[in-house]
Short mmCIF file of C-alpha atoms in Angstrom, two decimals:
data_model
loop_
_atom_site.label_atom_id
_atom_site.label_comp_id
_atom_site.label_asym_id
_atom_site.label_seq_id
_atom_site.Cartn_x
_atom_site.Cartn_y
_atom_site.Cartn_z
CA MET A 1 56.32 62.95 101.82
CA LYS A 2 59.25 62.28 103.83
CA ASN A 3 61.39 60.79 100.11
CA ASN A 4 60.58 64.08 98.59
CA SER A 5 62.09 66.23 101.61
CA ASN A 6 64.96 64.06 101.29
CA ILE A 7 65.28 64.86 97.33
CA ILE A 8 65.07 68.66 98.25
CA ILE A 9 67.37 68.14 101.21
CA PHE A 10 70.01 66.33 98.52
CA CYS A 11 69.19 68.80 95.65
CA SER A 12 70.21 71.61 97.90
CA LEU A 13 73.40 70.39 99.21
CA ILE A 14 74.51 69.48 96.00
CA PHE A 15 73.28 73.32 94.86
CA LEU A 16 75.64 74.80 98.27
CA MET A 17 78.41 72.10 96.82
CA LEU A 18 78.40 73.78 93.33
CA SER A 19 77.74 76.99 94.25
CA GLY A 20 80.57 77.09 97.20
CA SER A 21 82.90 75.72 93.96
CA ILE A 22 81.98 78.77 91.46
CA ARG A 23 83.06 80.62 94.10
CA ALA A 24 85.83 79.41 94.36
CA GLN A 25 87.01 79.43 91.21
CA THR A 26 85.85 83.05 90.79
CA PRO A 27 89.02 84.91 90.30
CA ASP A 28 89.55 87.75 92.60
CA LYS A 29 90.49 91.30 91.73
CA MET A 30 93.72 91.07 93.33
CA ASP A 31 94.70 87.91 91.57
CA TRP A 32 96.50 89.57 88.61
CA TRP A 33 98.55 92.06 90.79
CA LYS A 34 99.82 88.99 93.01
CA ASP A 35 100.73 87.25 90.00
CA ALA A 36 102.20 90.00 88.29
CA LYS A 37 105.10 90.97 91.12
CA PHE A 38 107.20 93.69 89.04
CA GLY A 39 105.78 97.39 88.56
CA MET A 40 106.64 100.76 87.17
CA PHE A 41 106.66 103.92 89.09
CA MET A 42 106.50 107.28 86.98
CA HIS A 43 106.74 110.62 88.86
CA TRP A 44 106.06 113.37 86.42
CA GLY A 45 104.98 116.63 86.78
CA LEU A 46 105.96 120.42 87.05
CA TYR A 47 109.27 119.59 89.08
CA SER A 48 110.46 117.57 86.38
CA LYS A 49 111.13 120.74 84.15
CA THR A 50 113.16 122.58 86.74
CA ALA A 51 115.48 119.09 87.37
CA GLY A 52 116.46 119.98 90.62
CA TYR A 53 117.42 123.56 90.32
CA TRP A 54 115.93 126.85 91.02
CA ASN A 55 116.51 130.44 89.99
CA GLY A 56 120.01 129.05 89.21
CA HIS A 57 121.04 127.08 92.39
CA ILE A 58 120.31 123.31 93.16
CA ALA A 59 116.59 123.61 95.15
CA LYS A 60 116.23 122.03 98.36
CA GLY A 61 114.21 119.27 98.75
CA ASN A 62 114.57 118.35 95.16
CA GLU A 63 111.17 117.43 93.54
CA HIS A 64 109.41 119.16 96.72
CA PHE A 65 111.09 122.07 96.42
CA MET A 66 108.04 124.57 95.89
CA ILE A 67 107.99 124.23 99.87
CA HIS A 68 111.46 123.75 100.56
CA GLU A 69 112.19 126.68 98.86
CA LYS A 70 109.23 128.57 100.07
CA ILE A 71 107.55 129.38 96.49
CA SER A 72 104.50 131.09 96.62
CA LEU A 73 101.70 128.93 94.03
CA LYS A 74 101.65 131.91 91.61
CA GLU A 75 105.44 131.56 91.08
CA TYR A 76 105.58 128.11 91.04
CA GLY A 77 102.61 128.36 88.81
CA THR A 78 104.78 129.90 85.60
CA ILE A 79 106.78 126.86 85.48
CA ALA A 80 103.68 125.25 83.27
CA ASP A 81 104.18 127.95 81.11
CA ASP A 82 106.71 126.50 79.24
CA PHE A 83 105.90 122.76 79.94
CA ASN A 84 105.89 121.44 76.69
CA PRO A 85 106.77 117.73 76.74
CA VAL A 86 107.41 117.52 73.08
CA ASN A 87 109.33 113.96 72.91
CA TYR A 88 106.41 112.14 74.98
CA ASP A 89 105.55 108.80 73.38
CA ALA A 90 103.18 106.87 75.34
CA GLU A 91 103.73 103.86 73.34
CA LYS A 92 107.20 103.69 74.22
CA TRP A 93 107.17 104.15 78.04
CA VAL A 94 104.73 101.22 77.72
CA LEU A 95 107.37 98.96 75.75
CA THR A 96 109.98 100.48 77.78
CA ALA A 97 108.04 98.96 80.90
CA LYS A 98 107.04 95.35 79.20
CA ASN A 99 110.24 95.15 78.14
CA ALA A 100 112.00 94.81 81.19
CA GLY A 101 109.48 92.56 82.49
CA MET A 102 107.08 94.46 84.60
CA LYS A 103 103.51 93.72 84.71
CA TYR A 104 101.65 97.32 85.54
CA ILE A 105 102.48 101.03 85.54
CA ILE A 106 101.74 103.68 87.89
CA ILE A 107 102.17 106.94 87.33
CA THR A 108 101.71 110.68 89.13
CA SER A 109 98.29 112.41 88.17
CA LYS A 110 98.74 114.80 90.65
CA HIS A 111 101.57 115.25 92.95
CA HIS A 112 101.76 117.12 96.32
CA ASP A 113 102.17 120.66 94.05
CA GLY A 114 98.21 120.03 93.62
CA PHE A 115 99.13 120.35 89.56
CA ALA A 116 97.20 117.61 87.36
CA MET A 117 98.41 115.94 84.71
CA PHE A 118 95.44 115.11 83.15
CA ASP A 119 92.51 116.87 81.44
CA SER A 120 90.49 117.97 85.17
CA PRO A 121 87.05 119.75 84.33
CA SER A 122 86.67 120.11 87.89
CA ASN A 123 90.20 121.93 88.71
CA ASP A 124 92.21 124.31 85.41
CA TYR A 125 95.66 123.97 87.28
CA ASN A 126 96.08 121.28 84.91
CA ILE A 127 98.51 120.31 81.99
CA LYS A 128 95.99 120.69 79.56
CA THR A 129 94.64 124.62 80.33
CA ARG A 130 97.91 125.40 81.96
CA THR A 131 101.05 124.42 79.40
CA PRO A 132 101.43 124.98 75.51
CA TYR A 133 101.51 121.07 75.59
CA GLY A 134 97.91 121.80 75.94
CA LYS A 135 96.50 117.87 75.56
CA ASP A 136 95.98 114.91 78.66
CA PRO A 137 98.71 112.75 78.19
CA MET A 138 97.11 110.15 80.58
CA LYS A 139 94.93 109.45 77.59
CA GLU A 140 97.76 108.01 75.59
CA LEU A 141 99.54 106.82 78.02
CA VAL A 142 96.29 104.11 79.53
CA ASP A 143 95.32 103.75 75.88
CA ALA A 144 99.07 102.54 75.12
CA CYS A 145 98.64 100.63 78.11
CA HIS A 146 95.23 98.84 77.21
CA LYS A 147 96.76 97.93 73.55
CA HIS A 148 99.95 96.24 75.31
CA ASP A 149 98.17 94.17 78.02
CA MET A 150 99.79 96.42 80.82
CA LYS A 151 97.67 97.20 83.98
CA PHE A 152 97.14 100.71 84.65
CA GLY A 153 97.00 102.57 87.83
CA PHE A 154 97.06 106.57 88.84
CA TYR A 155 98.91 107.89 91.41
CA TYR A 156 97.42 110.23 93.42
CA SER A 157 98.30 112.48 96.11
CA LEU A 158 95.72 112.61 98.87
CA GLY A 159 96.73 114.77 101.98
CA ARG A 160 99.28 116.97 100.62
CA ASP A 161 98.53 119.67 97.97
CA TRP A 162 99.96 122.85 98.03
CA GLU A 163 97.20 124.64 95.33
CA ASP A 164 94.27 124.27 97.38
CA PRO A 165 94.32 126.34 100.79
CA ASP A 166 92.31 123.92 102.97
CA VAL A 167 95.23 121.14 103.07
CA ALA A 168 97.07 121.26 106.37
CA THR A 169 99.85 118.44 106.98
CA ASN A 170 100.75 116.92 110.29
CA TRP A 171 104.18 115.27 108.89
CA PRO A 172 106.40 115.75 110.43
CA HIS A 173 104.74 118.09 112.84
CA LYS A 174 102.24 120.08 112.25
CA GLY A 175 102.24 122.36 108.86
CA GLY A 176 105.57 120.80 108.04
CA ARG A 177 104.73 119.72 104.25
CA SER A 178 101.90 122.54 104.13
CA ASN A 179 101.66 125.62 101.92
CA LEU A 180 102.19 128.29 104.38
CA VAL A 181 103.44 131.13 102.06
CA ASP A 182 99.83 131.28 100.43
CA TYR A 183 98.24 129.60 103.07
CA PRO A 184 99.89 130.23 106.37
CA ASP A 185 97.16 129.89 108.82
CA GLU A 186 96.77 126.28 109.45
CA ASP A 187 93.92 126.06 112.31
CA ILE A 188 91.10 127.43 109.54
CA LYS A 189 91.99 124.47 106.89
CA VAL A 190 88.85 122.47 106.66
CA PHE A 191 89.96 119.08 105.30
CA SER A 192 86.50 117.95 104.32
CA ARG A 193 86.06 121.06 102.12
CA TYR A 194 89.44 119.91 100.23
CA PHE A 195 87.92 116.24 100.08
CA LYS A 196 84.80 117.31 98.43
CA ARG A 197 86.18 120.06 96.42
CA LYS A 198 89.33 118.62 94.53
CA VAL A 199 89.34 115.10 95.60
CA LYS A 200 86.07 113.17 95.15
CA PRO A 201 85.55 115.29 91.56
CA GLN A 202 89.24 114.27 90.46
CA ILE A 203 88.85 110.88 91.20
CA LYS A 204 85.73 110.47 89.59
CA GLU A 205 87.36 112.36 86.12
CA LEU A 206 89.94 109.59 86.73
CA LEU A 207 87.51 106.60 86.81
CA THR A 208 85.12 107.43 84.48
CA GLN A 209 87.75 109.82 81.44
CA TYR A 210 89.79 106.61 80.59
CA GLY A 211 88.18 102.94 80.72
CA LYS A 212 89.38 100.80 82.90
CA ILE A 213 91.96 101.27 85.54
CA ASP A 214 93.29 98.81 87.69
CA VAL A 215 94.61 101.15 90.80
CA ILE A 216 94.10 103.85 92.41
CA TRP A 217 97.89 104.47 94.26
CA PHE A 218 97.01 106.84 96.90
CA ASP A 219 100.06 109.05 98.86
CA THR A 220 100.15 110.56 101.56
CA PRO A 221 96.66 110.42 103.51
CA GLU A 222 97.99 112.94 106.29
CA LEU A 223 94.57 114.60 107.86
CA ILE A 224 92.01 112.29 106.28
CA SER A 225 89.06 110.89 108.61
CA PRO A 226 88.36 107.18 108.37
CA GLU A 227 84.65 108.34 107.73
CA GLU A 228 85.87 109.74 104.09
CA SER A 229 88.73 106.95 103.49
CA LYS A 230 85.63 105.20 103.82
CA GLU A 231 83.70 107.11 101.47
CA LEU A 232 86.51 107.44 99.41
CA ARG A 233 86.79 103.48 99.14
CA GLU A 234 82.73 103.32 98.21
CA LEU A 235 83.24 106.14 95.24
CA ILE A 236 86.00 103.98 93.48
CA LEU A 237 84.58 100.84 93.95
CA GLY A 238 80.99 102.42 92.81
CA ILE A 239 82.30 103.37 89.35
CA GLN A 240 84.87 100.44 88.64
CA PRO A 241 84.65 97.40 91.24
CA HIS A 242 87.56 95.85 90.00
CA CYS A 243 89.72 98.59 91.06
CA ILE A 244 92.58 97.79 93.43
CA ILE A 245 93.63 100.18 95.99
CA ASN A 246 96.52 100.69 98.37
CA SER A 247 97.02 101.24 101.93
CA ARG A 248 97.43 105.09 102.06
CA ILE A 249 93.72 105.52 101.38
CA LYS A 250 93.91 105.10 105.27
CA HIS A 251 91.91 103.42 108.40
CA GLY A 252 92.43 100.18 106.95
CA PHE A 253 90.71 100.98 103.47
CA GLY A 254 93.44 99.53 101.24
CA ASP A 255 93.56 95.99 99.60
CA TYR A 256 97.61 96.31 100.33
CA LYS A 257 100.39 97.40 102.17
CA VAL A 258 102.99 99.84 101.13
CA THR A 259 106.62 100.49 102.09
CA GLU A 260 108.57 103.05 100.53
CA GLN A 261 112.65 102.68 99.97
CA LYS A 262 112.84 99.72 102.06
CA ILE A 263 112.18 96.21 101.74
CA VAL A 264 110.39 93.70 104.48
CA GLU A 265 112.59 91.87 106.76
CA GLY A 266 110.70 88.48 106.65
CA LEU A 267 108.18 87.13 104.97
CA GLU A 268 104.72 89.09 104.68
CA VAL A 269 101.79 86.97 104.51
CA GLU A 270 99.19 89.77 103.35
CA PRO A 271 99.60 91.13 99.71
CA TRP A 272 102.54 94.00 99.93
CA GLU A 273 104.56 95.99 97.43
CA ALA A 274 107.75 98.05 97.84
CA CYS A 275 108.39 101.01 95.80
CA ILE A 276 112.17 101.73 95.74
CA THR A 277 113.68 104.50 93.25
CA MET A 278 116.50 103.62 90.59
CA GLY A 279 118.05 107.16 92.01
CA LYS A 280 118.32 108.83 94.65
CA ASN A 281 114.65 111.23 94.10
CA TRP A 282 111.82 110.69 92.81
CA GLY A 283 111.25 113.35 89.91
CA TYR A 284 113.69 113.94 86.96
CA ILE A 285 116.60 115.43 88.90
CA GLU A 286 119.53 116.10 86.28
CA TYR A 287 122.39 115.55 88.33
CA ASP A 288 120.70 112.54 89.63
CA THR A 289 123.19 110.20 87.83
CA ILE A 290 124.22 107.36 90.07
CA TYR A 291 121.48 104.99 89.37
CA LYS A 292 121.71 101.48 91.03
CA SER A 293 123.16 98.91 88.77
CA SER A 294 120.80 96.11 86.95
CA GLU A 295 122.21 93.60 89.17
CA LEU A 296 121.35 95.34 92.16
CA MET A 297 118.25 96.12 91.02
CA THR A 298 117.57 92.32 90.19
CA ARG A 299 118.26 90.90 93.70
CA GLN A 300 116.19 93.26 95.11
CA LEU A 301 112.80 91.90 92.92
CA LEU A 302 113.96 88.72 93.99
CA GLU A 303 114.20 89.57 97.70
CA ILE A 304 110.90 91.11 97.51
CA VAL A 305 109.56 88.52 95.60
CA SER A 306 111.02 85.95 97.87
CA LYS A 307 109.02 87.58 100.95
CA GLY A 308 105.31 87.85 98.99
CA GLY A 309 105.59 91.21 97.68
CA ASN A 310 105.95 93.20 94.32
CA LEU A 311 108.26 95.92 93.04
CA LEU A 312 107.49 99.24 92.08
CA LEU A 313 110.49 100.61 90.67
CA ASN A 314 110.71 104.48 89.81
CA ASN A 315 112.13 106.49 87.19
CA GLY A 316 111.47 110.27 86.30
CA PRO A 317 111.01 111.19 82.75
CA THR A 318 112.23 113.98 81.92
CA ALA A 319 109.78 117.73 81.14
CA LYS A 320 110.65 116.76 77.56
CA GLY A 321 108.64 113.72 77.83
CA GLU A 322 111.45 110.98 77.78
CA ILE A 323 112.71 108.32 79.91
CA THR A 324 116.08 108.70 81.05
CA ASP A 325 119.31 107.09 79.36
CA LEU A 326 120.43 105.69 82.38
CA ALA A 327 116.84 103.93 83.18
CA GLN A 328 116.42 102.32 79.92
CA GLU A 329 120.06 101.28 80.20
CA ARG A 330 119.01 99.11 83.47
CA LEU A 331 115.86 98.19 82.12
CA ALA A 332 116.73 96.79 79.13
CA GLN A 333 119.22 94.74 80.99
CA MET A 334 116.64 93.32 83.70
CA GLY A 335 114.50 92.26 80.95
CA ILE A 336 116.50 90.16 78.95
CA TRP A 337 117.55 88.32 82.55
CA ILE A 338 113.79 88.59 83.18
CA LYS A 339 112.57 87.02 80.01
CA GLN A 340 115.35 83.99 81.15
CA ASN A 341 114.26 83.53 84.18
CA SER A 342 110.47 84.96 84.39
CA GLU A 343 109.25 81.17 85.00
CA GLY A 344 110.16 81.18 89.26
CA ILE A 345 109.05 84.76 89.71
CA TYR A 346 105.32 85.54 87.95
CA GLY A 347 102.75 83.63 89.55
CA SER A 348 105.10 82.28 92.38
CA LYS A 349 104.30 82.29 95.74
CA PRO A 350 107.74 82.26 98.86
CA TRP A 351 108.53 78.91 99.66
CA LYS A 352 109.58 77.89 103.05
CA VAL A 353 113.11 79.24 103.56
CA GLN A 354 113.55 83.01 101.92
CA ASN A 355 116.72 82.89 101.79
CA GLU A 356 119.93 81.57 102.10
CA ARG A 357 123.41 82.93 102.29
CA LEU A 358 126.76 81.68 100.91
CA ALA A 359 129.01 84.36 102.14
CA GLU A 360 128.73 86.59 105.50
CA VAL A 361 127.25 89.99 105.08
CA PRO A 362 130.36 92.41 105.60
CA LYS A 363 130.65 93.96 109.22
CA ASN A 364 130.93 97.77 108.10
CA THR A 365 127.09 97.33 106.67
CA LYS A 366 124.55 99.85 108.41
CA LYS A 367 121.34 98.61 109.41
CA ILE A 368 119.09 101.25 109.37
CA LYS A 369 115.97 101.34 111.81
CA ASP A 370 112.71 101.14 110.36
CA SER A 371 110.50 104.15 111.03
CA ALA A 372 107.27 104.46 112.72
CA GLU A 373 104.33 103.28 110.68
CA GLU A 374 102.98 106.62 110.51
CA ASN A 375 106.20 108.03 108.93
CA THR A 376 107.05 105.68 106.29
CA MET A 377 106.07 108.15 103.72
CA LYS A 378 109.20 110.48 103.71
CA ASP A 379 110.93 112.79 101.20
CA ASN A 380 113.49 112.16 98.70
CA LEU A 381 117.03 110.98 99.44
CA HIS A 382 115.64 108.16 102.05
CA ASP A 383 116.10 105.15 100.44
CA ALA A 384 116.93 102.39 103.57
CA THR A 385 117.42 99.80 100.73
CA SER A 386 120.85 97.67 101.03
CA LYS A 387 123.28 98.68 98.71
CA VAL A 388 125.72 95.56 99.88
CA ILE A 389 126.01 92.92 97.23
CA PHE A 390 127.17 89.42 98.51
CA PRO A 391 126.48 85.59 97.47
CA GLU A 392 123.07 84.04 98.46
CA VAL A 393 120.70 82.20 97.33
CA ARG A 394 116.78 83.42 96.77
CA PHE A 395 113.75 80.80 96.80
CA THR A 396 110.50 80.96 94.92
CA SER A 397 107.47 78.26 94.56
CA LYS A 398 105.43 77.40 92.19
CA ASP A 399 103.03 74.25 91.17
CA ASP A 400 104.93 71.88 93.18
CA ASN A 401 108.30 72.85 92.31
CA ILE A 402 110.79 74.88 93.51
CA TYR A 403 113.29 78.11 92.42
CA ALA A 404 116.68 78.99 93.70
CA TYR A 405 117.79 82.07 92.48
CA VAL A 406 121.93 81.64 92.84
CA SER A 407 122.72 85.38 93.33
CA SER A 408 126.67 87.48 92.73
CA PHE A 409 128.01 83.90 93.08
CA LEU A 410 130.86 83.67 90.88
CA GLU A 411 132.75 80.16 91.76
CA LYS A 412 132.42 76.77 89.63
CA GLN A 413 130.26 74.87 92.05
CA VAL A 414 127.76 75.97 94.17
CA VAL A 415 126.28 73.89 96.89
CA ILE A 416 122.49 74.80 98.76
CA LYS A 417 122.18 73.65 101.73
CA SER A 418 118.56 74.42 102.13
CA PHE A 419 118.56 71.01 100.00
CA SER A 420 120.53 69.34 102.53
CA LYS A 421 119.48 65.43 102.59
CA ASN A 422 119.13 65.61 106.01
CA ASN A 423 116.07 67.95 105.26
CA ASN A 424 114.00 65.37 103.37
CA ALA A 425 114.24 67.01 100.40
CA ILE A 426 115.25 64.30 97.92
CA VAL A 427 115.71 65.90 94.31
CA LYS A 428 115.13 64.52 91.46
CA GLU A 429 115.54 67.00 88.48
CA VAL A 430 117.56 70.53 88.14
CA HIS A 431 117.13 72.39 85.51
CA LEU A 432 118.67 76.06 84.62
CA LEU A 433 116.09 78.41 83.36
CA GLY A 434 116.05 79.36 79.93
CA SER A 435 118.50 76.75 78.84
CA ASP A 436 118.29 73.33 77.26
CA LYS A 437 121.86 72.69 78.90
CA LYS A 438 122.18 69.74 81.18
CA VAL A 439 122.91 71.08 84.26
CA LYS A 440 125.47 68.82 86.49
CA TRP A 441 124.35 68.22 90.25
CA THR A 442 124.66 65.99 92.84
CA GLN A 443 122.87 65.98 96.63
CA ASN A 444 124.31 64.67 99.73
CA ASN A 445 123.77 65.25 103.57
CA GLU A 446 125.84 68.79 102.66
CA GLY A 447 123.07 70.15 100.34
CA LEU A 448 122.73 70.44 96.56
CA GLN A 449 125.95 70.49 94.46
CA ILE A 450 125.41 72.27 91.38
CA GLU A 451 127.93 73.32 88.29
CA MET A 452 127.39 77.02 87.89
CA PRO A 453 127.06 78.53 84.56
CA ASN A 454 129.86 81.19 82.79
CA TYR A 455 128.57 85.12 83.02
CA ASN A 456 129.12 87.00 79.63
CA SER A 457 130.37 90.28 80.10
CA GLY A 458 127.93 92.77 81.09
CA GLU A 459 125.53 90.14 82.07
CA ILE A 460 123.26 89.61 85.44
CA PRO A 461 125.31 87.38 87.50
CA ILE A 462 122.29 85.35 88.95
CA SER A 463 121.04 82.18 87.44
CA GLY A 464 117.60 80.58 88.49
CA PHE A 465 117.42 77.00 88.73
CA LYS A 466 113.93 74.89 88.68
CA ILE A 467 113.99 71.92 91.03
CA ILE A 468 112.04 68.77 91.31
CA THR A 469 111.54 66.81 93.84
CA LYS A 470 110.23 63.72 95.13
#
């Protein structure tokens, strides 16, 4: 009897060890997202049609102009009468993102104006019902993402909706982002009525009409209660358990943190994502023609990845359904660079050192103070990311290898002090990413000295090196 008991205990231990091993090997729904590093954000809606103008003048508030210009819902809704994206090509959008090295797309299904850019049976204020286009562009976009192995997510404005009578706001003050033209009395608005009448039905539609959806990206949670955030999370996961939800569902029910138009100061242990514009605005603005350079945006990508985050880089397509030439140009340049240097980006993790400066940052660089957590949801023209380009090295790690990206450094030789022999980092091999050319290097107590490659005209001046240590 005693021997049988021992056998049972032994078998139980083996079972527990094996089941634990199985659990450890089971993929987490966040795994792909953590490995992806780079995604495309797309703001597309009725505001794309006006392109930054209203009644012959430059509109205040740009893509948020409905409340800044104090336009009634009825008048704003007339924009839909001429909204017809005849040049929309979902597959071209997806391939533009994929060729840029992006791994996922997030697009506005409903922005603050309350207009749904999808077929919404529960609310007829949508592109299929109200526009000459008369179709659901999201169906084509999701299908194209599935076809080309791109992950897909819907943006949804949660606590701002200028079409619904029950949506009050509290930022930057009471009623500060509300439709007070049609619904002036904030005190009679009841968020729970809007939540039940519009949010829940539309989220169900987004999760049941298109097949697999990888991310629900909420914005502006405003006055949602903890109970409603919890209910919303349960609703989403009840339909698509694998779906990832960002932190703007509010009250701690998200899977990852979002920073808007800024990059965190140091290493972040928890999953995080920076959403940043290419130009100054989120939606298409005709006169917004000064975009960040491909060099600057690549540097920002490296900075974010070195700190453990993802970059969600925004562009605003036109009302005709086109990604602007400027955006396509920048993305194509980044794609060429990423194709050569991706080994140390996708699936990478931060190293013990995030960066090393090769020159001092100019003294006149302005440091923008971070906002309080509740005020991180800024309107347009609040890009707090640095625009200063200076020589530096950004580090990542993967599979026991270290990757050093030497950025904006035009000298013939670079010395990376983080690999000084005094730091007990004995270098065994150095390889230039995307090249079979042998790298000339030496290591001493000062650091790792590497002979830099020459850059062609128009090439992004950032070199990635794979460093293997003993």
